[in-house]
mmCIF file of N, CA, C and O in Angstrom:
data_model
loop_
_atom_site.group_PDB
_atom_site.id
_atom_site.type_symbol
_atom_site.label_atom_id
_atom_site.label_comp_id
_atom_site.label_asym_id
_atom_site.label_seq_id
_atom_site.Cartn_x
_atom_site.Cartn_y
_atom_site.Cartn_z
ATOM 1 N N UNK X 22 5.584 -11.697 -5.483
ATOM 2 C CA UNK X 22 4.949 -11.891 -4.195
ATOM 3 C C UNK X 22 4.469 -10.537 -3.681
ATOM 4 O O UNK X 22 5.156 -9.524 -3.815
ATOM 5 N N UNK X 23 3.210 -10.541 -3.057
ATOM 6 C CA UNK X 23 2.514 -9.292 -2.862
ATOM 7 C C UNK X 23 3.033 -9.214 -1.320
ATOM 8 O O UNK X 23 2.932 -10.144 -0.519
ATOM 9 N N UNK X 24 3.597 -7.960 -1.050
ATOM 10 C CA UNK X 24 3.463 -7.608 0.494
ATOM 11 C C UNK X 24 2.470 -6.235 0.967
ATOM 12 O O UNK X 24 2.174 -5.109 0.566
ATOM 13 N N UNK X 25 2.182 -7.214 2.148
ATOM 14 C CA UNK X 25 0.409 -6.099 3.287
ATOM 15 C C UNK X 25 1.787 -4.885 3.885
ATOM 16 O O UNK X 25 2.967 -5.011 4.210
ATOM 17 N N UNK X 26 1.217 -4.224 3.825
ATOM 18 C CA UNK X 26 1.624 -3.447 5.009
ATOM 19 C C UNK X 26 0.987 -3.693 6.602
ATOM 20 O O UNK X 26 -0.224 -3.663 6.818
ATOM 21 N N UNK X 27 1.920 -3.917 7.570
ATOM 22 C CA UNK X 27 1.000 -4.278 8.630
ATOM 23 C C UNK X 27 0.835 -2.714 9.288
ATOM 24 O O UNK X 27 1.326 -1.610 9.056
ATOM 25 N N UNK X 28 -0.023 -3.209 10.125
ATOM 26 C CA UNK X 28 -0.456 -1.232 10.887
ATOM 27 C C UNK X 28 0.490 -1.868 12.557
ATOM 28 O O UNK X 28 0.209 -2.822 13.283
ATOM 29 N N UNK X 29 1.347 -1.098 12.629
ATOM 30 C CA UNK X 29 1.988 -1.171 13.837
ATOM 31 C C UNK X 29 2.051 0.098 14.891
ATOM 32 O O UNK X 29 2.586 -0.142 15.973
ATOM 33 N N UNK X 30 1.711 0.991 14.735
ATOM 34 C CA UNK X 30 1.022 2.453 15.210
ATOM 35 C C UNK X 30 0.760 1.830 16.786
ATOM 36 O O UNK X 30 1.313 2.343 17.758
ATOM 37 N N UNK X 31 -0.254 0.535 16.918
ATOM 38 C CA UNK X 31 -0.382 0.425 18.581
ATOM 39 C C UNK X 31 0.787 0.066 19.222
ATOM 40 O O UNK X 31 1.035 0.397 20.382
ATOM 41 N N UNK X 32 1.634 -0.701 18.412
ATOM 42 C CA UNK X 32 2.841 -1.124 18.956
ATOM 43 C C UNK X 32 3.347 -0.527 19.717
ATOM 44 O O UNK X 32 3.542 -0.708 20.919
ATOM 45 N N UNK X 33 3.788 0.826 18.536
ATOM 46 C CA UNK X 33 5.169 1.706 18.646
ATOM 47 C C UNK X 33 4.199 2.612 20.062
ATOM 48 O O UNK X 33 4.918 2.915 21.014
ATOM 49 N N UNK X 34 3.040 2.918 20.158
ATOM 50 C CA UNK X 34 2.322 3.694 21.199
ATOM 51 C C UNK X 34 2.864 2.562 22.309
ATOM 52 O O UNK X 34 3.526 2.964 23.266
ATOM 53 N N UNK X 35 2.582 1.215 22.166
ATOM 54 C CA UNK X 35 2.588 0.404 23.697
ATOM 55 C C UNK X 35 4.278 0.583 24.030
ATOM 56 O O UNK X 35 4.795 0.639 25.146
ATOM 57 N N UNK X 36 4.897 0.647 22.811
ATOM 58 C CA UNK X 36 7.075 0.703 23.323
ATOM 59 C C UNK X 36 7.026 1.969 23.602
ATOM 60 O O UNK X 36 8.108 2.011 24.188
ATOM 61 N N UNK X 37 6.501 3.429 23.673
ATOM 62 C CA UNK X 37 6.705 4.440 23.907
ATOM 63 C C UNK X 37 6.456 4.624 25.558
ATOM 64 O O UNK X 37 7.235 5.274 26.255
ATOM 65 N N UNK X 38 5.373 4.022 26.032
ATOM 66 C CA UNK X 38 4.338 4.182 26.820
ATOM 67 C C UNK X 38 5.221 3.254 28.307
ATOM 68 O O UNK X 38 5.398 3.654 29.457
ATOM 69 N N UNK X 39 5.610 1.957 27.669
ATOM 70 C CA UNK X 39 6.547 0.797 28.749
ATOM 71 C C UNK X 39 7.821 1.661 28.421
ATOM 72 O O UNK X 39 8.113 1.908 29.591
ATOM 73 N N UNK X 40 8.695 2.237 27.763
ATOM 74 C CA UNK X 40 9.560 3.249 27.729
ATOM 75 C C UNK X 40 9.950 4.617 28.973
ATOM 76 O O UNK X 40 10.828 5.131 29.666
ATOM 77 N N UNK X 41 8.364 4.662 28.516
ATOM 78 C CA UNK X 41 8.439 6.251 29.972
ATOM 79 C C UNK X 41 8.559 5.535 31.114
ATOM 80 O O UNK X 41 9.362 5.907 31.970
ATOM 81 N N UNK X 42 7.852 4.506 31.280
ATOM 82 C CA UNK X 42 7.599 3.536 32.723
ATOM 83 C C UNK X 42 8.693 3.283 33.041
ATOM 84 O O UNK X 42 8.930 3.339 34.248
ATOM 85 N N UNK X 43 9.939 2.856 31.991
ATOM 86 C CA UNK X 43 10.664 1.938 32.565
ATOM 87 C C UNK X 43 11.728 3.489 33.071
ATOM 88 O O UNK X 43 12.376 3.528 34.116
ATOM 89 N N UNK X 44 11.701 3.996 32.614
ATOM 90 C CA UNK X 44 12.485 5.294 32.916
ATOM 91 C C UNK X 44 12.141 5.885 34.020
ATOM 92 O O UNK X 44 13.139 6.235 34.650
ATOM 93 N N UNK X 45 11.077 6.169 34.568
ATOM 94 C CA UNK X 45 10.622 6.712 35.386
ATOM 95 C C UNK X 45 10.790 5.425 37.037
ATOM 96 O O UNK X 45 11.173 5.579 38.196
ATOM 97 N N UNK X 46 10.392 4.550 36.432
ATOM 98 C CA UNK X 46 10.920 3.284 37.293
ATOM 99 C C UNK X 46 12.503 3.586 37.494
ATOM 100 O O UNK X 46 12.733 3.635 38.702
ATOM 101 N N UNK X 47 13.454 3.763 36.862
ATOM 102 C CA UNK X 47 14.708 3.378 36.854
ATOM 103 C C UNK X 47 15.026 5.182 37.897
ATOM 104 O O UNK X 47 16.038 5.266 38.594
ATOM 105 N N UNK X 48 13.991 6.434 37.805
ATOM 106 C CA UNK X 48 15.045 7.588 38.170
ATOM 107 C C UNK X 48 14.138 7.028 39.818
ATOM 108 O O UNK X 48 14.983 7.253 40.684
ATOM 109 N N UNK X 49 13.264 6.624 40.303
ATOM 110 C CA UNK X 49 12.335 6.321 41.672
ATOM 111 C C UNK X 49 12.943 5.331 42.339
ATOM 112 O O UNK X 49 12.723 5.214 43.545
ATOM 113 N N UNK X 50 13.913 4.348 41.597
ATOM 114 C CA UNK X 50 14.475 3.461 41.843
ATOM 115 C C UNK X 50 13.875 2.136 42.836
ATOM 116 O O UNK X 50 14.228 1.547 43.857
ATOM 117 N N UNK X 51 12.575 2.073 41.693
ATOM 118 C CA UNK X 51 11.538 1.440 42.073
ATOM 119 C C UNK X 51 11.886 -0.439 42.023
ATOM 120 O O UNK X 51 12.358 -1.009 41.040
ATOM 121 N N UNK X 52 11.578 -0.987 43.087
ATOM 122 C CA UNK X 52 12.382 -1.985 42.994
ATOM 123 C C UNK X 52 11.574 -3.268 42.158
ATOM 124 O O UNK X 52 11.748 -4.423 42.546
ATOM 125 N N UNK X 53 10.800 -3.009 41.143
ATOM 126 C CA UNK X 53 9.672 -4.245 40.241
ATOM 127 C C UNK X 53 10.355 -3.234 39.027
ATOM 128 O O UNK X 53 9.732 -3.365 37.974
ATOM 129 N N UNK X 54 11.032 -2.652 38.971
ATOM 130 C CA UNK X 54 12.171 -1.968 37.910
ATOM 131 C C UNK X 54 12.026 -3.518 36.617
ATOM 132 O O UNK X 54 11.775 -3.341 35.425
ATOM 133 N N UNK X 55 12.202 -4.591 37.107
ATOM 134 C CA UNK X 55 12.242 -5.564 35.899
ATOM 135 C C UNK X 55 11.140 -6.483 35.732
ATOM 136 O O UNK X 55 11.114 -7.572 35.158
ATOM 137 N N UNK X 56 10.168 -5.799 36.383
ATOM 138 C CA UNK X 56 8.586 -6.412 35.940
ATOM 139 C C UNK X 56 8.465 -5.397 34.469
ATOM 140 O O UNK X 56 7.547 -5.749 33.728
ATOM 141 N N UNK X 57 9.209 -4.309 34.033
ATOM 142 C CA UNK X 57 8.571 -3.414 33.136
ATOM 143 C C UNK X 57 9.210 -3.864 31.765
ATOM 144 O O UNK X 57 8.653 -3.557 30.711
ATOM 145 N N UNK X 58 10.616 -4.741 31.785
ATOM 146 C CA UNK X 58 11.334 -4.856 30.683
ATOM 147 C C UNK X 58 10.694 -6.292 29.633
ATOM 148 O O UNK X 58 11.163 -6.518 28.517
ATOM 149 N N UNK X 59 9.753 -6.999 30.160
ATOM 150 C CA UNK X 59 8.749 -7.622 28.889
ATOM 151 C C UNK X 59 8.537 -6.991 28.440
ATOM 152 O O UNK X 59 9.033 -6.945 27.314
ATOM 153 N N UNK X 60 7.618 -5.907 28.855
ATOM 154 C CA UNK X 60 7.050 -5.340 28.150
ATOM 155 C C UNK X 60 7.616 -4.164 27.352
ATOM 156 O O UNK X 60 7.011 -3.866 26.323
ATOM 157 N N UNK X 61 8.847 -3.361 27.742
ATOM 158 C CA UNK X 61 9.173 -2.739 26.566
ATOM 159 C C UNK X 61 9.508 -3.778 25.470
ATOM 160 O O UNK X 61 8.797 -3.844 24.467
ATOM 161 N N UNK X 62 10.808 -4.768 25.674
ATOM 162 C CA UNK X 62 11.235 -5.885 24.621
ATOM 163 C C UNK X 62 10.270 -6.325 23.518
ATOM 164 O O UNK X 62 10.464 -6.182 22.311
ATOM 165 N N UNK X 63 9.159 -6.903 24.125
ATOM 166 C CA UNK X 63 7.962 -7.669 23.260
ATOM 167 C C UNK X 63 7.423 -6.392 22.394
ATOM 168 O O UNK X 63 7.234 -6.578 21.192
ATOM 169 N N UNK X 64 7.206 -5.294 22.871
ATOM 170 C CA UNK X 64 6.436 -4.116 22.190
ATOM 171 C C UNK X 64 7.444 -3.847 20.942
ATOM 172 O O UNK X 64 7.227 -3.644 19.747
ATOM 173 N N UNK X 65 8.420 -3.916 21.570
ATOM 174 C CA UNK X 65 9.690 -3.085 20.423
ATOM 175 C C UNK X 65 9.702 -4.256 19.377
ATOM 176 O O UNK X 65 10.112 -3.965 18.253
ATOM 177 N N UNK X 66 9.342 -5.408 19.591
ATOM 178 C CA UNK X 66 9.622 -6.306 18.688
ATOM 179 C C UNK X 66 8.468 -6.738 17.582
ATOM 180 O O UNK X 66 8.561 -7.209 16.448
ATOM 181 N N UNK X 67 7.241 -6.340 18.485
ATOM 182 C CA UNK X 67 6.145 -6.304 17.531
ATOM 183 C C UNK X 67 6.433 -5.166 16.678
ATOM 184 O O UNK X 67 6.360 -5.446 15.482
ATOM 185 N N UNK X 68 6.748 -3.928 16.950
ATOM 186 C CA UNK X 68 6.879 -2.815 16.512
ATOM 187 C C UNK X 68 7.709 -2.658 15.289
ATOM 188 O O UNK X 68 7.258 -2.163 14.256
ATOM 189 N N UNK X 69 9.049 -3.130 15.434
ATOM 190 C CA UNK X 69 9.383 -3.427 14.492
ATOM 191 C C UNK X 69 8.973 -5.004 13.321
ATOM 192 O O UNK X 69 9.734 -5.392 12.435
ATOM 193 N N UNK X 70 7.975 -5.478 13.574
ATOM 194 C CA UNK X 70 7.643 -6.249 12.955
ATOM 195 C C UNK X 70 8.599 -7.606 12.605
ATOM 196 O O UNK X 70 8.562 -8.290 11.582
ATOM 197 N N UNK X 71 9.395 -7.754 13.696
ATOM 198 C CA UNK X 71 10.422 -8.796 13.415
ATOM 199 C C UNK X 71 9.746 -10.065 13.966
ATOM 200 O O UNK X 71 10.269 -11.126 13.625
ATOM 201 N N UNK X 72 8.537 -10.127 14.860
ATOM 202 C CA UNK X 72 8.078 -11.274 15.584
ATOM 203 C C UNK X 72 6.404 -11.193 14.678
ATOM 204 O O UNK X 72 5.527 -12.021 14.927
#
């Protein structure tokens, strides 16, 4: 069985990117603090290619 390599490069940029946010959310103690955690979760999961 042949395996693709998939290109996940935007991923790991979009989990880096909702990463700083959610951090920077969490030291401002910004209160939509859990509007940001889809979006790290889903990124990290494309990223690692498990979804």
């Amino acid at each position: 069985m042949e395996q693709t390599k998939k290109h996940t490069g935007l991923w790991w940029l979009a989990f880096l990117a909702s990463t700083a946010l959610l951090v920077y959310m969490i030291i401002t103690h910004n209160e939509w603090l859990t509007l940001t955690l889809p979006f790290v979760t889903t990124s990290f999961v494309k990223a690692m290619d498990i979804m």
